[in-house]
């Protein structure tokens, strides 16, 4: 097993650590392992057994970990000069994760504690990426800790720091899966040197930090921050060939199941997808939710001014790749989409569009009274990872013959034509009176032979109103998605595009989701993607498309999402639940950080007797989703009852019989519901993780209830 190294750290000797707790991989002076690095031994840091203090150098778990705590006593209630303050007791097993915490002490002056492990010897050219989950104590008065990951060369002498990544401060009680990631590619000079993993807390206040890391593991992920690039040029997140991987971005997240939001760029908005040679690519407009978002440290993006990328092997489990493109300074990046060059068989080129705002006061357009308009420029790639901006001569500008010079020119999607050329549909503002027919508001059209040089066509006829999401030809009809999920269709690509009379909104008019778009290249045929708003934005799981004999489009469960069902969760009625109760709560509670799939069979009464699920908000209140033969109802409810008629009905213009299969997909406050695989409600729910079954008094109308989550 690993040799142990014991030491005390002093802030004066380790000035490079000040302000952070540290998880570090180090090539060290000291005993080395003969074996190359292949795994992490005993990959958890946990709390020691003492209730009054942390014993210096106590071993955690088993051979391999060394406690480096200086043993400062925990003082109850009051403070002493240079000593910790607050009332901190031992923490038992964490209720959410089942993991235990390690208590780390800082006196606010010179001393702090830590642990270390010798991982083995490095091999030249090999990349070592370690990830860990972060946990923070949840007692009142606990000062949230700051946790970091670093690569360095020593634990006793002045170290060489290869890379550092910080997860930032977490609120008391927080749990962050894969909250720490650190990566280093060994050079020829590193060959045979030992590598150390180190974790500690640094004196920045006279407090005891309670928390720890769990599930430390080697990963095949190679995170890297993008290098700087010139204005109007894209950036690449992969390191140059033969160079060490850059430090992972401190905001980057680990693999996310079903619902995806980036950590590295702080936010996601419009997104679009591509599938090629067994890999899924999710591109998105990136930036923080607000310019003053406190989560974003100095130097990070302050506006929607870049494109980000996440990749997946199954279209469900997403890894953040990083930034792939940035717009000019003092402007904002509009939405994009992706398509193949008409000459793809020969040049293998992919094309992506983005828009930029221009003119006086270039800034986020909705905050600029003298907004001066937009235009569109393009990127190209042959590997879907590294993108290059095309020449400025190919910038696609507003055609004032039909469109407002200072209007929108954004959100472009393309439709292949039989001769190999392309139509484009995009957000634009036709000038009233320029044509004699009723035009689609905010829809422009153009054509191109190469996908880069575009000729504007007269405005499209129809009755649309909103931003263009995407265009797709299915069968002999053309379907155009607009803004919040509206769907219009036409018999010809020139229109007129008229609102679908049945199921006119694919997403449901709920206001918590936006921008349905076509995923053209999905395996097995096109899918639809969209995202959640009204909170931290997340890209939603993909949806399948159904076209009924009348040509009506509806969204359904995509079978690929079945990979969310990795591990079945044992679920039972709470011990005090009875058939007579309006809500029969289930045990255990759900972990809101995880993604869950709930499936079951329901018997639906002919009347409006409620059947469905209750989401507990505490104090006897919550929200409910009810299933009826006409559709779903969603809204506020109480543990002791709800009047279904007070909740709005979402009707997909479908009639359901007395027996239906239902499915719920949940993560955090996001909820998706399905009836017989048809998409129904999409909502954000205010709940605490407790869910219950709503059914007829004395009648078990919910059967075969099963729940799955991730491993």
Coordinates of C-alpha atoms in Angstrom, one line a residue, residues 63-561:
X63 CA -3.6 2.7 4.7
X64 CA -3.0 5.4 2.1
X65 CA -4.4 8.6 3.6
X66 CA -2.7 10.8 6.2
X67 CA -4.4 13.3 8.4
X68 CA -2.4 16.5 8.4
X69 CA -4.5 18.4 10.9
X70 CA -2.7 20.4 13.5
X71 CA -5.2 19.4 16.2
X72 CA -6.7 22.7 17.2
X73 CA -9.5 22.1 19.8
X74 CA -13.1 22.8 18.8
X75 CA -14.4 25.4 21.1
X76 CA -18.1 25.4 22.0
X77 CA -19.9 28.7 21.6
X78 CA -17.3 31.3 22.3
X79 CA -14.0 32.3 20.7
X80 CA -10.4 32.7 21.9
X81 CA -7.6 34.7 20.4
X82 CA -6.5 32.9 17.3
X83 CA -8.8 30.0 18.0
X84 CA -11.8 28.6 16.1
X85 CA -15.2 29.9 17.0
X86 CA -18.7 28.4 16.8
X87 CA -20.3 25.2 18.2
X88 CA -19.3 22.3 16.0
X89 CA -20.1 18.7 16.8
X90 CA -19.4 15.5 14.9
X91 CA -21.5 14.9 11.8
X92 CA -23.0 11.5 11.3
X93 CA -23.6 10.0 7.8
X94 CA -24.8 12.6 5.3
X95 CA -28.5 12.1 4.8
X96 CA -28.4 12.8 1.0
X97 CA -25.3 10.9 -0.1
X98 CA -24.6 8.4 2.7
X99 CA -21.1 9.7 2.8
X100 CA -19.4 11.0 6.0
X101 CA -17.7 14.3 6.4
X102 CA -14.2 15.2 7.5
X103 CA -13.8 18.1 9.9
X104 CA -10.9 20.4 9.0
X105 CA -9.7 23.1 11.3
X106 CA -8.1 26.5 10.6
X107 CA -7.1 28.9 13.4
X108 CA -7.3 31.9 11.0
X109 CA -3.6 32.6 11.5
X110 CA -1.0 30.0 10.5
X111 CA -2.3 26.5 10.8
X112 CA -4.5 24.4 8.7
X113 CA -5.1 20.7 8.2
X114 CA -5.0 18.4 5.2
X115 CA -4.5 14.9 3.9
X116 CA -2.4 13.4 1.2
X117 CA -1.9 10.2 -0.8
X118 CA 0.9 9.0 -3.0
X119 CA -0.8 7.8 -6.1
X120 CA 2.2 6.2 -7.9
X121 CA 4.6 7.1 -10.6
X122 CA 3.9 9.1 -13.8
X123 CA 4.4 8.0 -17.4
X124 CA 5.5 10.5 -20.0
X125 CA 2.7 11.7 -22.2
X126 CA -0.1 10.2 -20.1
X127 CA -2.9 12.5 -18.8
X128 CA -4.0 12.0 -15.2
X129 CA -7.5 13.4 -14.4
X130 CA -8.9 13.1 -10.9
X131 CA -12.5 14.0 -10.0
X132 CA -14.1 14.1 -6.6
X133 CA -17.5 14.9 -5.1
X134 CA -17.7 17.8 -2.6
X135 CA -19.7 17.9 0.6
X136 CA -20.2 20.7 3.1
X137 CA -21.5 20.5 6.6
X138 CA -25.1 21.6 7.4
X139 CA -25.2 22.6 11.0
X140 CA -26.2 26.2 11.9
X141 CA -23.3 28.5 12.0
X142 CA -21.0 26.5 9.8
X143 CA -18.8 28.7 7.6
X144 CA -18.9 27.3 4.1
X145 CA -15.6 25.9 2.9
X146 CA -13.7 26.5 -0.3
X147 CA -12.4 23.4 -2.0
X148 CA -9.7 23.3 -4.7
X149 CA -7.8 20.9 -6.9
X150 CA -4.1 21.4 -7.8
X151 CA -1.2 19.6 -9.4
X152 CA 2.2 20.3 -7.8
X153 CA 5.6 18.7 -7.4
X154 CA 6.2 18.4 -3.7
X155 CA 4.5 18.3 -0.3
X156 CA 7.4 19.3 2.0
X157 CA 9.5 21.8 0.0
X158 CA 8.4 24.7 -2.1
X159 CA 6.3 23.1 -4.8
X160 CA 6.0 23.6 -8.5
X161 CA 2.3 24.1 -9.3
X162 CA 1.2 22.6 -12.6
X163 CA -2.4 23.5 -12.5
X164 CA -5.1 24.6 -10.1
X165 CA -8.9 24.4 -10.2
X166 CA -11.3 25.7 -7.6
X167 CA -14.9 24.7 -7.0
X168 CA -15.6 27.9 -5.1
X169 CA -17.5 28.3 -1.9
X170 CA -20.5 26.0 -1.4
X171 CA -23.4 26.8 0.9
X172 CA -23.7 24.9 4.1
X173 CA -25.3 21.5 3.5
X174 CA -24.4 21.5 -0.2
X175 CA -23.4 18.4 -2.2
X176 CA -21.7 18.9 -5.5
X177 CA -21.1 15.7 -7.7
X178 CA -17.8 15.9 -9.5
X179 CA -17.4 19.3 -7.9
X180 CA -13.6 19.1 -8.2
X181 CA -11.6 18.1 -11.3
X182 CA -7.9 18.3 -11.8
X183 CA -5.8 17.2 -14.7
X184 CA -2.2 17.0 -15.8
X185 CA -0.3 15.5 -18.7
X186 CA 3.1 14.3 -17.7
X187 CA 6.1 15.4 -19.7
X188 CA 9.3 13.5 -20.4
X189 CA 10.9 15.0 -17.4
X190 CA 8.1 13.7 -15.1
X191 CA 8.6 10.1 -16.1
X192 CA 9.1 7.9 -13.0
X193 CA 8.3 10.7 -10.6
X194 CA 5.7 10.0 -7.9
X195 CA 2.4 11.9 -8.0
X196 CA 0.5 13.0 -4.9
X197 CA -3.1 13.9 -4.2
X198 CA -3.5 16.4 -1.4
X199 CA -6.5 18.1 0.2
X200 CA -6.6 20.7 2.9
X201 CA -8.1 23.8 4.4
X202 CA -6.3 27.2 4.6
X203 CA -6.6 29.9 7.3
X204 CA -8.8 32.7 6.0
X205 CA -11.0 32.8 9.1
X206 CA -10.7 31.5 12.7
X207 CA -13.3 28.8 12.1
X208 CA -13.6 25.0 11.8
X209 CA -14.5 24.0 8.3
X210 CA -16.7 20.9 8.2
X211 CA -17.0 18.9 5.0
X212 CA -14.9 16.8 2.8
X213 CA -14.6 15.1 -0.5
X214 CA -15.9 11.7 -1.5
X215 CA -15.6 9.3 -4.4
X216 CA -12.2 10.4 -5.6
X217 CA -11.5 8.7 -8.8
X218 CA -9.4 8.6 -12.0
X219 CA -11.3 9.7 -15.1
X220 CA -10.7 9.4 -18.8
X221 CA -11.9 13.0 -19.1
X222 CA -9.3 15.5 -20.2
X223 CA -10.6 19.0 -19.1
X224 CA -8.9 22.0 -20.4
X225 CA -9.5 25.8 -20.5
X226 CA -9.5 27.5 -23.9
X227 CA -6.5 29.6 -24.8
X228 CA -7.0 33.3 -25.5
X229 CA -8.0 34.3 -29.0
X230 CA -8.2 37.5 -31.0
X231 CA -11.5 39.4 -31.2
X232 CA -14.0 37.9 -33.6
X233 CA -12.1 34.6 -33.5
X234 CA -13.1 31.4 -31.9
X235 CA -11.3 29.7 -29.0
X236 CA -10.5 26.1 -28.7
X237 CA -10.8 24.2 -25.5
X238 CA -8.3 21.4 -26.4
X239 CA -4.6 21.9 -25.7
X240 CA -2.2 22.0 -28.6
X241 CA -0.7 18.7 -29.6
X242 CA 2.1 17.6 -27.3
X243 CA 1.3 20.3 -24.7
X244 CA 0.1 19.6 -21.1
X245 CA -3.6 20.0 -20.5
X246 CA -4.4 23.4 -19.1
X247 CA -6.0 23.6 -15.7
X248 CA -9.7 22.6 -15.7
X249 CA -12.1 25.5 -15.4
X250 CA -13.1 25.8 -11.7
X251 CA -16.8 26.0 -12.7
X252 CA -16.8 22.9 -14.9
X253 CA -19.2 20.2 -13.9
X254 CA -19.0 16.4 -14.3
X255 CA -21.2 14.1 -16.3
X256 CA -24.9 15.2 -16.2
X257 CA -27.8 12.9 -16.9
X258 CA -30.7 14.0 -19.0
X259 CA -30.7 17.7 -18.0
X260 CA -27.6 19.7 -18.8
X261 CA -26.3 23.1 -17.7
X262 CA -22.6 24.1 -18.1
X263 CA -20.4 25.1 -15.2
X264 CA -17.5 26.4 -17.2
X265 CA -19.3 29.3 -18.9
X266 CA -21.9 29.8 -16.3
X267 CA -25.1 29.6 -18.3
X268 CA -26.9 28.1 -21.3
X269 CA -29.7 29.5 -23.5
X270 CA -30.5 28.5 -27.1
X271 CA -29.1 25.1 -28.0
X272 CA -28.9 22.8 -31.0
X273 CA -27.6 19.3 -31.5
X274 CA -25.7 17.2 -34.0
X275 CA -24.9 13.4 -34.3
X276 CA -22.0 12.0 -36.2
X277 CA -20.1 8.7 -36.1
X278 CA -21.5 7.6 -32.8
X279 CA -21.1 10.8 -30.9
X280 CA -23.7 13.4 -29.9
X281 CA -22.7 17.1 -29.8
X282 CA -24.8 19.7 -28.0
X283 CA -23.9 23.3 -28.8
X284 CA -25.4 26.3 -27.0
X285 CA -25.2 30.1 -26.5
X286 CA -23.1 30.4 -23.4
X287 CA -22.7 33.0 -20.7
X288 CA -24.0 33.6 -17.1
X289 CA -27.7 34.1 -16.3
X290 CA -26.9 37.8 -15.5
X291 CA -24.0 40.2 -15.8
X292 CA -23.7 40.4 -12.0
X293 CA -24.2 36.8 -11.2
X294 CA -22.2 36.2 -8.0
X295 CA -21.2 32.7 -9.1
X296 CA -19.0 34.0 -11.9
X297 CA -15.5 34.9 -10.7
X298 CA -13.5 37.8 -12.1
X299 CA -12.3 37.3 -15.7
X300 CA -15.2 35.0 -16.8
X301 CA -17.8 35.7 -19.4
X302 CA -20.1 38.5 -18.5
X303 CA -22.6 38.3 -21.3
X304 CA -24.0 35.9 -23.9
X305 CA -20.9 36.2 -26.0
X306 CA -19.7 32.7 -26.8
X307 CA -20.8 29.2 -27.9
X308 CA -20.2 26.2 -25.7
X309 CA -20.2 22.5 -26.4
X310 CA -21.0 19.3 -24.5
X311 CA -20.6 15.8 -25.8
X312 CA -22.2 12.5 -25.2
X313 CA -21.9 8.9 -26.3
X314 CA -25.7 8.2 -25.9
X315 CA -27.4 11.6 -26.1
X316 CA -28.3 11.4 -22.4
X317 CA -25.1 11.6 -20.3
X318 CA -23.3 14.9 -21.1
X319 CA -19.7 16.0 -20.5
X320 CA -18.8 19.7 -20.8
X321 CA -16.2 20.3 -23.5
X322 CA -15.9 24.0 -23.2
X323 CA -15.9 27.2 -25.3
X324 CA -15.7 26.7 -29.1
X325 CA -16.3 30.2 -30.4
X326 CA -16.6 33.8 -29.2
X327 CA -18.0 36.9 -30.8
X328 CA -16.5 40.4 -31.1
X329 CA -15.9 42.5 -28.1
X330 CA -18.7 44.8 -26.9
X331 CA -21.4 42.8 -28.7
X332 CA -23.5 39.7 -28.0
X333 CA -23.7 36.3 -29.7
X334 CA -27.1 35.3 -31.1
X335 CA -28.4 31.8 -31.7
X336 CA -26.9 29.2 -34.1
X337 CA -27.6 25.9 -35.8
X338 CA -25.5 23.4 -37.7
X339 CA -25.6 21.8 -41.1
X340 CA -23.4 19.9 -43.6
X341 CA -21.8 21.7 -46.5
X342 CA -23.6 20.7 -49.8
X343 CA -20.2 19.4 -50.8
X344 CA -19.8 17.4 -47.6
X345 CA -19.0 14.1 -49.4
X346 CA -15.8 15.7 -50.7
X347 CA -14.8 18.4 -48.2
X348 CA -16.2 16.9 -44.9
X349 CA -17.1 20.4 -43.8
X350 CA -19.7 21.4 -41.1
X351 CA -21.1 24.9 -41.1
X352 CA -22.5 26.8 -38.1
X353 CA -24.0 30.2 -38.0
X354 CA -24.2 32.9 -35.3
X355 CA -25.4 36.4 -35.2
X356 CA -23.8 39.6 -33.7
X357 CA -25.4 42.9 -32.7
X358 CA -23.8 45.9 -34.3
X359 CA -23.9 49.7 -34.3
X360 CA -23.7 52.4 -31.7
X361 CA -23.7 51.2 -28.1
X362 CA -23.0 47.6 -29.0
X363 CA -24.1 45.6 -26.0
X364 CA -26.8 43.2 -25.0
X365 CA -29.5 44.3 -27.4
X366 CA -32.5 44.4 -25.0
X367 CA -30.7 46.9 -22.8
X368 CA -29.7 49.3 -25.5
X369 CA -32.4 51.9 -26.5
X370 CA -30.7 52.6 -29.8
X371 CA -30.4 49.0 -30.8
X372 CA -28.9 49.0 -34.4
X373 CA -29.6 45.5 -35.6
X374 CA -27.9 42.2 -36.3
X375 CA -26.2 40.3 -39.0
X376 CA -25.0 36.7 -39.3
X377 CA -21.5 35.2 -39.8
X378 CA -20.4 31.6 -40.0
X379 CA -18.0 29.0 -38.6
X380 CA -16.7 25.9 -40.2
X381 CA -15.2 22.7 -38.9
X382 CA -14.2 19.2 -40.0
X383 CA -14.2 17.5 -36.6
X384 CA -17.1 19.3 -34.8
X385 CA -14.8 20.3 -32.0
X386 CA -12.5 23.0 -33.5
X387 CA -14.2 25.8 -35.4
X388 CA -12.9 28.6 -37.6
X389 CA -14.6 31.8 -38.5
X390 CA -15.1 32.4 -42.2
X391 CA -13.9 35.5 -44.0
X392 CA -15.8 38.8 -43.3
X393 CA -16.8 38.9 -46.9
X394 CA -19.3 36.1 -46.2
X395 CA -21.1 38.1 -43.4
X396 CA -24.9 37.8 -44.1
X397 CA -26.6 41.2 -43.8
X398 CA -30.2 42.4 -43.7
X399 CA -31.8 43.0 -47.1
X400 CA -33.6 46.3 -46.8
X401 CA -35.8 45.6 -49.9
X402 CA -38.1 43.7 -47.6
X403 CA -36.7 43.8 -44.0
X404 CA -36.2 46.3 -41.3
X405 CA -32.5 47.5 -41.4
X406 CA -32.4 47.7 -37.6
X407 CA -34.5 44.6 -37.0
X408 CA -33.6 41.0 -36.0
X409 CA -31.4 38.8 -38.2
X410 CA -30.8 35.7 -36.1
X411 CA -31.7 32.1 -35.3
X412 CA -30.9 30.5 -38.7
X413 CA -31.8 26.9 -39.6
X414 CA -31.6 25.2 -43.1
X415 CA -33.6 22.9 -45.2
X416 CA -31.9 20.8 -47.9
X417 CA -33.4 21.0 -51.4
X418 CA -33.6 18.2 -54.0
X419 CA -30.8 19.7 -56.1
X420 CA -28.4 19.8 -53.2
X421 CA -28.8 23.5 -52.4
X422 CA -30.2 24.9 -49.2
X423 CA -33.1 27.0 -48.0
X424 CA -32.6 29.0 -44.8
X425 CA -35.3 30.2 -42.4
X426 CA -34.3 32.7 -39.7
X427 CA -35.6 35.4 -37.4
X428 CA -36.1 38.6 -39.3
X429 CA -38.5 41.6 -39.3
X430 CA -40.4 42.2 -42.6
X431 CA -41.1 45.9 -43.2
X432 CA -44.9 46.5 -43.3
X433 CA -46.2 47.4 -46.7
X434 CA -43.2 46.0 -48.7
X435 CA -45.3 43.1 -50.0
X436 CA -49.1 42.7 -50.7
X437 CA -49.7 39.5 -48.7
X438 CA -49.7 38.6 -45.0
X439 CA -46.2 37.7 -44.0
X440 CA -44.9 35.6 -41.1
X441 CA -43.7 38.1 -38.5
X442 CA -40.1 37.6 -37.6
X443 CA -39.4 35.0 -40.3
X444 CA -36.9 35.5 -43.2
X445 CA -35.9 33.2 -46.0
X446 CA -32.8 32.8 -48.2
X447 CA -31.1 30.3 -50.5
X448 CA -27.6 29.1 -51.0
X449 CA -25.6 26.7 -53.2
X450 CA -22.7 26.3 -50.8
X451 CA -24.2 27.1 -47.3
X452 CA -22.0 30.2 -46.9
X453 CA -23.1 32.7 -49.6
X454 CA -26.8 33.5 -49.2
X455 CA -29.4 35.2 -51.4
X456 CA -32.3 36.7 -49.5
X457 CA -35.8 35.7 -50.8
X458 CA -39.1 37.6 -50.3
X459 CA -40.7 37.2 -46.9
X460 CA -42.6 34.0 -46.1
X461 CA -46.4 34.1 -46.2
X462 CA -48.2 32.9 -43.1
X463 CA -49.4 33.8 -39.6
X464 CA -46.3 33.1 -37.4
X465 CA -45.2 35.4 -34.6
X466 CA -42.0 34.8 -32.8
X467 CA -38.4 33.7 -33.1
X468 CA -37.6 30.9 -35.6
X469 CA -36.7 27.7 -33.8
X470 CA -36.2 25.3 -36.8
X471 CA -37.4 23.9 -40.0
X472 CA -38.0 20.2 -40.9
X473 CA -39.6 18.4 -43.8
X474 CA -41.5 15.2 -42.7
X475 CA -43.4 13.3 -45.2
X476 CA -44.8 15.9 -47.7
X477 CA -45.2 18.7 -45.2
X478 CA -42.9 21.4 -43.9
X479 CA -42.9 22.1 -40.1
X480 CA -41.6 25.4 -38.6
X481 CA -41.1 25.8 -34.8
X482 CA -41.5 29.2 -33.3
X483 CA -40.3 30.6 -29.9
X484 CA -42.1 29.0 -26.9
X485 CA -43.0 25.8 -28.8
X486 CA -45.5 27.0 -31.4
X487 CA -45.7 24.8 -34.5
X488 CA -46.7 25.9 -38.0
X489 CA -46.8 23.9 -41.1
X490 CA -47.0 24.4 -44.9
X491 CA -47.5 22.3 -48.0
X492 CA -44.6 24.1 -49.8
X493 CA -41.3 25.5 -48.5
X494 CA -42.4 29.0 -49.6
X495 CA -45.4 28.8 -47.3
X496 CA -47.9 29.9 -46.3
X497 CA -46.9 28.6 -42.8
X498 CA -50.1 28.4 -40.7
X499 CA -50.5 27.5 -37.0
X500 CA -51.2 23.8 -36.3
X501 CA -54.9 23.6 -35.2
X502 CA -54.5 20.6 -32.9
X503 CA -51.7 20.6 -30.3
X504 CA -50.6 24.1 -31.4
X505 CA -47.8 24.3 -28.9
X506 CA -45.4 21.3 -28.7
X507 CA -44.1 22.3 -25.3
X508 CA -47.4 23.3 -23.7
X509 CA -47.6 27.1 -23.1
X510 CA -46.4 26.6 -19.5
X511 CA -43.8 29.4 -19.6
X512 CA -41.1 27.4 -17.9
X513 CA -39.6 26.1 -21.1
X514 CA -38.6 27.7 -24.4
X515 CA -37.4 27.3 -28.0
X516 CA -38.2 23.9 -29.5
X517 CA -35.7 23.1 -32.3
X518 CA -35.1 20.2 -34.7
X519 CA -32.2 17.9 -34.1
X520 CA -32.0 16.9 -37.8
X521 CA -29.1 14.4 -37.8
X522 CA -30.4 12.3 -34.8
X523 CA -30.0 8.5 -35.3
X524 CA -33.3 7.1 -36.4
X525 CA -34.8 10.4 -37.6
X526 CA -35.2 13.9 -36.3
X527 CA -35.8 14.7 -32.7
X528 CA -36.7 17.9 -30.8
X529 CA -34.7 19.7 -28.2
X530 CA -35.5 22.7 -26.0
X531 CA -34.4 24.2 -22.6
X532 CA -35.8 25.2 -19.2
X533 CA -36.0 28.9 -18.2
X534 CA -37.3 30.7 -15.1
X535 CA -34.3 29.7 -13.0
X536 CA -30.9 28.2 -13.8
X537 CA -31.3 27.3 -17.5
X538 CA -30.9 23.6 -18.5
X539 CA -31.0 21.8 -21.8
X540 CA -33.8 19.3 -21.6
X541 CA -33.8 15.6 -22.6
X542 CA -34.4 15.0 -26.3
X543 CA -38.0 14.3 -27.5
X544 CA -39.2 12.0 -30.3
X545 CA -41.6 13.2 -33.0
X546 CA -44.9 11.7 -33.9
X547 CA -47.0 12.8 -36.9
X548 CA -50.6 11.5 -36.9
X549 CA -52.6 10.7 -40.0
X550 CA -53.9 14.3 -40.1
X551 CA -50.4 15.7 -40.1
X552 CA -50.5 16.9 -36.5
X553 CA -47.1 16.9 -34.8
X554 CA -46.7 15.8 -31.2
X555 CA -43.7 15.0 -29.0
X556 CA -43.1 11.7 -27.4
X557 CA -40.7 9.8 -25.1
X558 CA -37.4 9.2 -27.0
X559 CA -36.4 5.6 -26.3
X560 CA -32.8 6.7 -26.0
X561 CA -33.7 8.3 -22.7

